[in-house]
Short mmCIF file of C-alpha atoms and ligand atoms in Angstrom, two decimals:
data_model
loop_
_atom_site.label_atom_id
_atom_site.label_comp_id
_atom_site.label_asym_id
_atom_site.label_seq_id
_atom_site.Cartn_x
_atom_site.Cartn_y
_atom_site.Cartn_z
CA MET Z 22 98.88 43.39 -5.05
CA SER Z 23 96.82 42.59 -8.09
CA ILE Z 24 94.47 39.67 -7.98
CA VAL Z 25 94.43 37.62 -11.16
CA LYS Z 26 91.09 36.06 -11.80
CA LEU Z 27 91.52 32.52 -12.97
CA ASN Z 28 89.23 30.98 -15.53
CA LEU Z 29 87.89 28.04 -13.58
CA GLY Z 30 86.69 24.80 -15.17
CA SER Z 31 83.54 23.06 -13.97
CA ASP Z 32 85.49 21.11 -11.35
CA ALA Z 33 87.12 24.29 -10.10
CA THR Z 34 90.56 23.37 -11.44
CA PRO Z 35 92.37 26.14 -13.32
CA VAL Z 36 92.07 25.40 -17.04
CA ALA Z 37 95.81 25.56 -17.55
CA ALA Z 38 96.29 22.90 -14.88
CA GLN Z 39 93.64 20.54 -16.23
CA LYS Z 40 95.23 17.46 -17.65
CA GLN Z 41 94.05 15.73 -20.74
CA THR Z 42 91.07 13.49 -20.23
CA LEU Z 43 92.02 9.82 -20.33
CA LEU Z 44 89.68 7.05 -21.39
CA THR Z 45 90.63 3.43 -20.68
CA LEU Z 46 89.23 0.59 -22.74
CA ILE Z 47 89.43 -2.61 -20.70
CA VAL Z 48 89.66 -5.56 -23.04
CA PRO Z 49 89.63 -9.03 -21.44
CA VAL Z 50 91.07 -11.64 -23.79
CA PHE Z 51 91.14 -15.41 -23.59
CA ASN Z 52 92.60 -17.31 -26.53
CA GLU Z 53 91.88 -14.48 -28.97
CA GLN Z 54 95.00 -14.32 -31.14
CA THR Z 55 93.00 -13.88 -34.34
CA ALA Z 56 90.69 -11.21 -32.93
CA ILE Z 57 93.24 -8.67 -31.69
CA GLY Z 58 94.36 -7.31 -35.06
CA PRO Z 59 90.84 -6.72 -36.39
CA PHE Z 60 89.85 -5.21 -33.02
CA LEU Z 61 92.67 -2.66 -33.08
CA ASP Z 62 92.03 -1.91 -36.77
CA ALA Z 63 88.40 -1.13 -35.97
CA ILE Z 64 88.96 0.78 -32.76
CA ASN Z 65 92.00 2.94 -33.58
CA PRO Z 66 90.35 5.21 -36.19
CA ILE Z 67 87.48 5.83 -33.74
CA LEU Z 68 89.84 6.72 -30.92
CA ASP Z 69 91.90 8.90 -33.25
CA ARG Z 70 88.82 10.94 -34.05
CA MET Z 71 88.34 11.78 -30.37
CA LYS Z 72 91.86 13.19 -30.07
CA PRO Z 73 93.19 15.52 -28.79
CA ALA Z 74 90.39 16.19 -26.31
CA ILE Z 75 90.32 12.58 -25.21
CA ALA Z 76 93.44 10.45 -24.89
CA THR Z 77 92.94 6.71 -24.67
CA GLU Z 78 94.71 3.68 -23.33
CA ILE Z 79 93.78 0.19 -24.44
CA LEU Z 80 94.29 -2.14 -21.51
CA PHE Z 81 94.31 -5.79 -22.52
CA VAL Z 82 93.83 -8.28 -19.70
CA ASN Z 83 95.17 -11.59 -20.90
CA ASP Z 84 93.09 -14.09 -18.95
CA GLY Z 85 95.52 -17.01 -19.12
CA SER Z 86 95.37 -17.51 -22.88
CA ARG Z 87 97.07 -20.66 -24.10
CA ASP Z 88 97.51 -19.50 -27.70
CA GLY Z 89 99.59 -16.65 -29.12
CA THR Z 90 97.43 -13.87 -27.63
CA GLU Z 91 100.20 -12.40 -25.48
CA PHE Z 92 102.69 -12.47 -28.34
CA VAL Z 93 100.24 -10.77 -30.72
CA ILE Z 94 99.41 -8.03 -28.19
CA ARG Z 95 103.07 -7.39 -27.43
CA SER Z 96 103.88 -7.09 -31.11
CA PHE Z 97 101.17 -4.44 -31.44
CA MET Z 98 102.62 -2.63 -28.42
CA GLU Z 99 105.90 -1.89 -30.16
CA GLY Z 100 105.91 1.83 -30.88
CA ASN Z 101 102.38 2.18 -29.56
CA PRO Z 102 102.35 3.57 -26.02
CA THR Z 103 98.55 3.59 -25.82
CA VAL Z 104 98.38 -0.20 -25.54
CA ARG Z 105 98.99 -1.85 -22.16
CA LEU Z 106 98.89 -5.48 -21.14
CA VAL Z 107 98.18 -7.25 -17.85
CA ASN Z 108 98.87 -10.98 -17.92
CA LEU Z 109 96.99 -13.10 -15.38
CA SER Z 110 98.71 -16.24 -14.10
CA ARG Z 111 95.97 -18.53 -15.48
CA ASN Z 112 92.39 -18.37 -16.74
CA PHE Z 113 90.26 -16.77 -14.01
CA GLY Z 114 87.16 -16.07 -16.11
CA LYS Z 115 85.89 -12.87 -17.63
CA GLU Z 116 84.51 -11.42 -14.38
CA ALA Z 117 87.88 -11.65 -12.65
CA ALA Z 118 89.68 -10.37 -15.76
CA LEU Z 119 87.41 -7.32 -15.73
CA CYS Z 120 88.26 -6.69 -12.08
CA ALA Z 121 91.96 -6.86 -12.94
CA GLY Z 122 91.23 -4.29 -15.64
CA LEU Z 123 89.41 -1.98 -13.21
CA GLU Z 124 92.34 -2.29 -10.82
CA HIS Z 125 94.93 -1.33 -13.43
CA ALA Z 126 92.98 1.25 -15.46
CA ARG Z 127 94.15 4.82 -15.08
CA GLY Z 128 91.45 6.57 -17.09
CA ASP Z 129 89.06 9.26 -15.90
CA ALA Z 130 86.48 6.94 -17.39
CA VAL Z 131 86.69 3.28 -18.37
CA ILE Z 132 84.75 1.15 -20.84
CA PRO Z 133 84.98 -2.66 -20.75
CA VAL Z 134 84.90 -3.89 -24.36
CA ASP Z 135 84.88 -7.44 -25.76
CA VAL Z 136 87.65 -8.06 -28.25
CA ASP Z 137 85.38 -9.87 -30.72
CA LEU Z 138 83.77 -6.61 -31.94
CA GLN Z 139 80.36 -7.68 -30.65
CA ASP Z 140 80.43 -4.47 -28.61
CA GLU Z 141 79.99 -1.90 -31.36
CA PRO Z 142 83.04 0.42 -31.15
CA THR Z 143 81.44 3.18 -33.22
CA ILE Z 144 79.17 4.16 -30.31
CA ILE Z 145 82.10 4.88 -27.98
CA PRO Z 146 82.27 8.62 -28.90
CA GLU Z 147 78.54 8.86 -28.18
CA MET Z 148 79.06 7.28 -24.78
CA VAL Z 149 81.90 9.70 -24.04
CA GLU Z 150 79.72 12.62 -25.07
CA LYS Z 151 76.98 11.60 -22.62
CA TRP Z 152 79.62 11.22 -19.91
CA GLN Z 153 80.91 14.70 -20.58
CA LYS Z 154 77.36 15.98 -20.28
CA GLY Z 155 77.25 14.61 -16.75
CA ALA Z 156 76.25 10.93 -16.78
CA GLN Z 157 78.57 8.86 -14.61
CA ILE Z 158 77.47 5.58 -16.10
CA VAL Z 159 76.52 5.25 -19.75
CA ASN Z 160 74.95 1.88 -20.56
CA ALA Z 161 75.14 0.43 -24.05
CA ARG Z 162 71.85 -1.35 -24.60
CA ARG Z 163 71.43 -3.97 -27.30
CA SER Z 164 68.40 -2.84 -29.22
CA ASP Z 165 68.40 -6.00 -31.29
CA ARG Z 166 69.51 -9.49 -30.33
CA SER Z 167 68.68 -11.13 -33.65
CA THR Z 168 72.30 -12.25 -34.12
CA ASP Z 169 71.94 -14.36 -30.96
CA SER Z 170 70.42 -17.82 -31.25
CA TRP Z 171 66.82 -18.44 -30.18
CA ALA Z 172 68.00 -20.32 -27.12
CA LYS Z 173 70.43 -17.57 -26.10
CA ARG Z 174 67.82 -14.86 -26.48
CA ASN Z 175 65.26 -16.71 -24.42
CA THR Z 176 67.60 -17.86 -21.67
CA ALA Z 177 68.89 -14.30 -21.41
CA ARG Z 178 65.35 -12.97 -21.13
CA ALA Z 179 64.49 -15.57 -18.48
CA PHE Z 180 67.60 -14.60 -16.55
CA TYR Z 181 66.89 -10.86 -16.52
CA ARG Z 182 63.29 -11.52 -15.50
CA THR Z 183 64.23 -13.84 -12.65
CA PHE Z 184 67.01 -11.55 -11.53
CA ASN Z 185 64.78 -8.51 -11.46
CA VAL Z 186 62.04 -10.32 -9.55
CA LEU Z 187 64.45 -11.63 -6.92
CA ALA Z 188 67.30 -9.15 -6.63
CA ASP Z 189 67.24 -6.34 -4.10
CA HIS Z 190 68.26 -3.93 -6.83
CA PRO Z 191 67.17 -4.48 -10.45
CA MET Z 192 69.48 -4.39 -13.44
CA PRO Z 193 68.62 -3.17 -16.92
CA SER Z 194 68.02 -6.00 -19.39
CA ASP Z 195 70.13 -6.29 -22.53
CA VAL Z 196 73.01 -4.25 -21.13
CA GLY Z 197 76.22 -6.23 -20.81
CA ASP Z 198 79.57 -5.21 -19.40
CA PHE Z 199 79.97 -2.78 -22.29
CA ARG Z 200 79.28 0.54 -20.58
CA LEU Z 201 81.13 3.67 -19.62
CA LEU Z 202 82.05 4.03 -15.95
CA ASP Z 203 83.29 7.29 -14.46
CA ARG Z 204 86.39 7.21 -12.24
CA GLN Z 205 84.23 7.77 -9.15
CA VAL Z 206 82.21 4.67 -10.02
CA VAL Z 207 85.40 2.67 -10.63
CA GLU Z 208 86.70 3.66 -7.20
CA VAL Z 209 83.49 2.41 -5.59
CA LEU Z 210 83.68 -0.85 -7.55
CA ARG Z 211 87.28 -1.32 -6.45
CA THR Z 212 86.20 -1.31 -2.82
CA MET Z 213 83.72 -4.11 -3.49
CA GLY Z 214 85.95 -7.09 -2.83
CA GLU Z 215 83.44 -9.88 -3.30
CA ARG Z 216 84.91 -12.97 -4.94
CA VAL Z 217 81.67 -14.38 -6.25
CA ARG Z 218 80.43 -11.68 -8.53
CA LEU Z 219 78.56 -10.79 -11.66
CA ASN Z 220 79.98 -7.41 -12.54
CA LYS Z 221 76.98 -6.12 -14.41
CA ALA Z 222 74.83 -6.62 -11.32
CA LEU Z 223 77.33 -4.53 -9.34
CA PHE Z 224 77.50 -1.90 -12.09
CA SER Z 225 73.80 -1.18 -11.60
CA TRP Z 226 73.89 -1.62 -7.82
CA VAL Z 227 76.27 1.32 -7.31
CA GLY Z 228 73.73 3.86 -8.55
CA PHE Z 229 74.96 7.25 -9.90
CA THR Z 230 73.48 9.25 -12.76
CA THR Z 231 72.97 6.86 -15.62
CA ASP Z 232 72.30 7.42 -19.30
CA GLU Z 233 72.24 4.99 -22.19
CA VAL Z 234 72.93 4.60 -25.87
CA THR Z 235 71.65 1.76 -28.01
CA PHE Z 236 73.38 -0.42 -30.55
CA VAL Z 237 72.78 -3.50 -32.64
CA ARG Z 238 74.91 -6.39 -31.45
CA GLN Z 239 76.68 -8.09 -34.33
CA ALA Z 240 77.75 -11.70 -34.54
CA ARG Z 241 81.29 -12.55 -33.45
CA THR Z 242 83.78 -11.73 -36.23
CA GLN Z 243 86.81 -13.82 -35.21
CA GLY Z 244 87.41 -16.89 -33.09
CA ARG Z 245 84.82 -18.69 -30.97
CA THR Z 246 82.85 -17.84 -27.87
CA SER Z 247 84.19 -19.41 -24.69
CA MET Z 248 80.88 -18.97 -22.88
CA ASN Z 249 78.95 -22.23 -23.03
CA TYR Z 250 75.54 -22.61 -21.40
CA TRP Z 251 76.98 -24.33 -18.34
CA ARG Z 252 79.27 -21.37 -17.71
CA LEU Z 253 76.45 -18.89 -18.29
CA TRP Z 254 74.25 -20.84 -15.87
CA GLY Z 255 77.00 -20.58 -13.24
CA MET Z 256 77.28 -16.85 -13.83
CA ALA Z 257 73.52 -16.44 -13.57
CA LEU Z 258 73.48 -18.29 -10.22
CA ASP Z 259 76.40 -16.21 -8.93
CA GLY Z 260 74.58 -13.05 -9.97
CA ILE Z 261 71.29 -13.97 -8.34
CA ILE Z 262 72.73 -15.44 -5.14
CA GLY Z 263 75.08 -12.50 -4.82
CA SER Z 264 72.22 -10.01 -5.10
CA THR Z 265 69.49 -11.44 -2.90
CA THR Z 266 68.71 -13.67 0.06
CA LYS Z 267 65.11 -14.21 -1.04
CA PRO Z 268 65.72 -17.84 -2.13
CA LEU Z 269 66.62 -18.54 1.52
CA ARG Z 270 63.69 -16.67 2.96
CA ILE Z 271 61.17 -18.44 0.71
CA TRP Z 272 61.66 -21.56 2.84
CA THR Z 273 60.65 -19.79 6.01
CA TYR Z 274 57.26 -19.01 4.50
CA LEU Z 275 56.88 -22.21 2.53
CA GLY Z 276 57.92 -24.24 5.58
CA THR Z 277 55.46 -22.39 7.80
CA GLY Z 278 52.63 -22.88 5.30
CA LEU Z 279 53.34 -26.57 4.84
CA GLY Z 280 53.74 -27.01 8.62
CA ILE Z 281 50.28 -25.57 9.23
CA LEU Z 282 48.75 -27.73 6.49
CA SER Z 283 50.50 -30.81 7.93
CA MET Z 284 49.09 -30.13 11.38
CA LEU Z 285 45.57 -29.77 9.99
CA TYR Z 286 45.97 -32.99 8.05
CA ALA Z 287 47.41 -34.75 11.12
CA THR Z 288 44.41 -33.64 13.20
CA TYR Z 289 42.07 -34.92 10.52
CA ILE Z 290 43.85 -38.31 10.36
CA PHE Z 291 43.89 -38.53 14.16
CA LEU Z 292 40.18 -37.86 14.52
CA ASN Z 293 39.34 -40.02 11.54
CA THR Z 294 41.21 -42.94 13.06
CA LEU Z 295 39.58 -42.39 16.47
CA ILE Z 296 36.08 -42.27 15.04
CA PHE Z 297 36.24 -44.70 12.11
CA GLY Z 298 39.14 -46.92 13.15
CA VAL Z 299 42.31 -47.77 11.30
CA ASP Z 300 42.15 -47.16 7.59
CA VAL Z 301 44.69 -49.57 6.07
CA PRO Z 302 44.84 -48.49 2.44
CA GLY Z 303 46.80 -45.30 2.19
CA TYR Z 304 49.85 -46.26 0.22
CA ALA Z 305 49.17 -43.66 -2.46
CA SER Z 306 48.83 -40.69 -0.10
CA LEU Z 307 51.79 -41.90 1.97
CA ILE Z 308 54.19 -42.25 -0.92
CA LEU Z 309 53.01 -38.96 -2.38
CA LEU Z 310 53.74 -37.09 0.84
CA ILE Z 311 57.11 -38.78 1.34
CA LEU Z 312 58.20 -37.95 -2.19
CA THR Z 313 56.93 -34.39 -2.08
CA PHE Z 314 58.46 -33.52 1.26
CA GLY Z 315 61.67 -35.43 0.49
CA GLY Z 316 62.04 -33.51 -2.76
CA LEU Z 317 61.29 -30.17 -1.13
CA ASN Z 318 63.78 -30.91 1.66
CA LEU Z 319 66.55 -31.74 -0.78
CA PHE Z 320 65.78 -28.67 -2.85
CA ALA Z 321 65.89 -26.42 0.22
CA ILE Z 322 69.17 -28.01 1.34
CA GLY Z 323 70.51 -27.44 -2.16
CA ILE Z 324 69.68 -23.73 -1.93
CA LEU Z 325 71.37 -23.58 1.48
CA GLY Z 326 74.40 -25.29 -0.05
CA GLU Z 327 74.58 -22.72 -2.85
CA TYR Z 328 74.84 -19.96 -0.28
CA ILE Z 329 77.17 -21.80 2.08
CA GLY Z 330 79.57 -22.68 -0.74
CA ARG Z 331 79.79 -19.05 -1.69
CA ILE Z 332 80.27 -17.99 1.94
CA LEU Z 333 83.24 -20.37 2.05
CA THR Z 334 84.68 -18.79 -1.09
CA GLU Z 335 84.34 -15.34 0.44
CA VAL Z 336 85.73 -16.37 3.83
CA ARG Z 337 88.80 -17.98 2.31
CA GLY Z 338 89.54 -14.56 0.93
CA ARG Z 339 91.77 -15.68 -1.90
CA PRO Z 340 92.59 -12.98 -4.42
CA LEU Z 341 90.12 -12.69 -7.26
CA PHE Z 342 92.92 -12.89 -9.81
CA VAL Z 343 96.70 -13.22 -9.84
CA VAL Z 344 98.83 -10.97 -12.05
CA ARG Z 345 101.82 -12.63 -13.69
CA SER Z 346 103.23 -9.57 -15.44
CA THR Z 347 102.31 -6.16 -16.80
CA TYR Z 348 103.60 -4.35 -19.87
CA GLY Z 349 103.22 -0.87 -21.22
CA ALA Z 350 103.32 2.73 -20.05
CA GLU Z 351 104.81 2.75 -16.55
CA ASP Z 352 106.63 -0.55 -16.91
N1 UDP K 414 86.94 -13.81 -21.96
C1 UDP K 414 87.88 -13.78 -20.93
N2 UDP K 414 88.00 -14.88 -20.11
C2 UDP K 414 87.21 -15.98 -20.25
C3 UDP K 414 86.23 -15.96 -21.27
C4 UDP K 414 86.13 -14.86 -22.11
O1 UDP K 414 88.61 -12.80 -20.75
O2 UDP K 414 87.37 -16.93 -19.49
C5 UDP K 414 86.83 -12.62 -22.85
C6 UDP K 414 86.86 -12.94 -24.34
O3 UDP K 414 88.16 -13.00 -24.84
C7 UDP K 414 86.08 -11.77 -24.93
C8 UDP K 414 85.07 -11.47 -23.84
O4 UDP K 414 85.58 -12.03 -22.63
O5 UDP K 414 86.88 -10.62 -25.15
C9 UDP K 414 83.70 -12.04 -24.16
O6 UDP K 414 83.80 -13.42 -24.38
P1 UDP K 414 82.93 -14.20 -25.44
O7 UDP K 414 82.86 -13.46 -26.73
O8 UDP K 414 83.47 -15.60 -25.50
O9 UDP K 414 81.51 -14.22 -24.73
P2 UDP K 414 80.06 -13.93 -25.37
O10 UDP K 414 80.19 -12.68 -26.21
O11 UDP K 414 79.75 -15.13 -26.18
O12 UDP K 414 79.21 -13.75 -24.17
MG1 MG K 415 81.45 -12.34 -27.70
#
C-alpha cells in the first residue's frame, strides 16, 4: 500500500479540503437610508481586491430603523448574495445590534464597521493581512481625532482615563468597535451573555494576540449621528460599572476613614464639653457636617443603585435583542 503524503496547511487541514476564507463585515444601521449606497460603493472595490483569497459577507443589522433603511438594503441585495440582513424588532442600541451581528456572522473573522464611513474601509486589507500573520484581534486605532469636536475629544479622553484607572482590565484608548476579531474570539464573546455591556471593553478583556493598524477618522459623510452626550454617558457608565467593583469598594475605605475621624472628633467634643462646659455656638460646624455626610451618603447610595439596577437587568435575563426577520444567503 502506498502512502500519499498530503501537503498540510498550517492548521493541519489538507490544502484541497481548505475552504475559502470568509470575512464578515458587521454593519449596524439605525435610520441610515442615505448612508447605505455610499457605504457599499466605497467598500465593494476594496473587498473585490481581496478576492479570491478572501470571500466576504456584509451583514447589516437593522436596529429598528424607522426610515427606508430596510428597503434600501433589500434593494441592494437583489443579485448580490454577499449582502445579508438581520432586522431587529425595534431599536435596541448599537451594542445590542453588534451582538446580533456576532451571533449571525459566519466569517472566519469579523469586523464591525459603522455605515457612515467614519471607519476607514481602505485599512481593511491591512487588518486582514495582520490577521493572516497570526494576530487574533487587530485594533484600528484613530491616530487623529481632529474631525471630532473639542468636547467629544476631551470627554472621550476623560472616559478612557477613568476607565483605565478603575477597570480590572484596561482598554486601549482611541480604538472603537472597528477591529478585526478572529472566529475563536467571536466564539468567546458569544458565551458572554451580559445584558449591560460595552462591547469594546469586552473586546479587550478577552485577551488573545493583538495587533493594530492606525487610521485617520473622517467626519460623517451621510446622515446624522444618533449618539448624543446623554447616550454616551450611559454607555460610559455601563462600561465602567460592568468592568469593575472599585466604585463600591471605595466606600469601605472612605467610610472607615471618616468613621475614625468622627470618633476622634467626638472624643474631642466630649472632653471639651466636660472640661469647658457647653459651647453653644456651633451652627457652622454642625451644618457643615450634616451637609457633607448627607451628600456623601446620597452619593454612596447612588453608586449602590447603579450596581443594583444593573443586577436587576441581568437577573431578569431578557434577551439582549429580538430578531424580527433575516434575509440573505441561507434564507
Ligand atoms: N447605530 C445603531 N443603533 C443605534 C445607534 C447607532 O445601530 O441605536 C449604528 C449607526 O447606524 C452607525 C453606527 O451605529 O452605523 C455608529 O453610529 P453613529 O455614527 O451615530 O455614532 P458615532 O460615530 O457618532 O459614535
Ligand atoms: Mg459615526
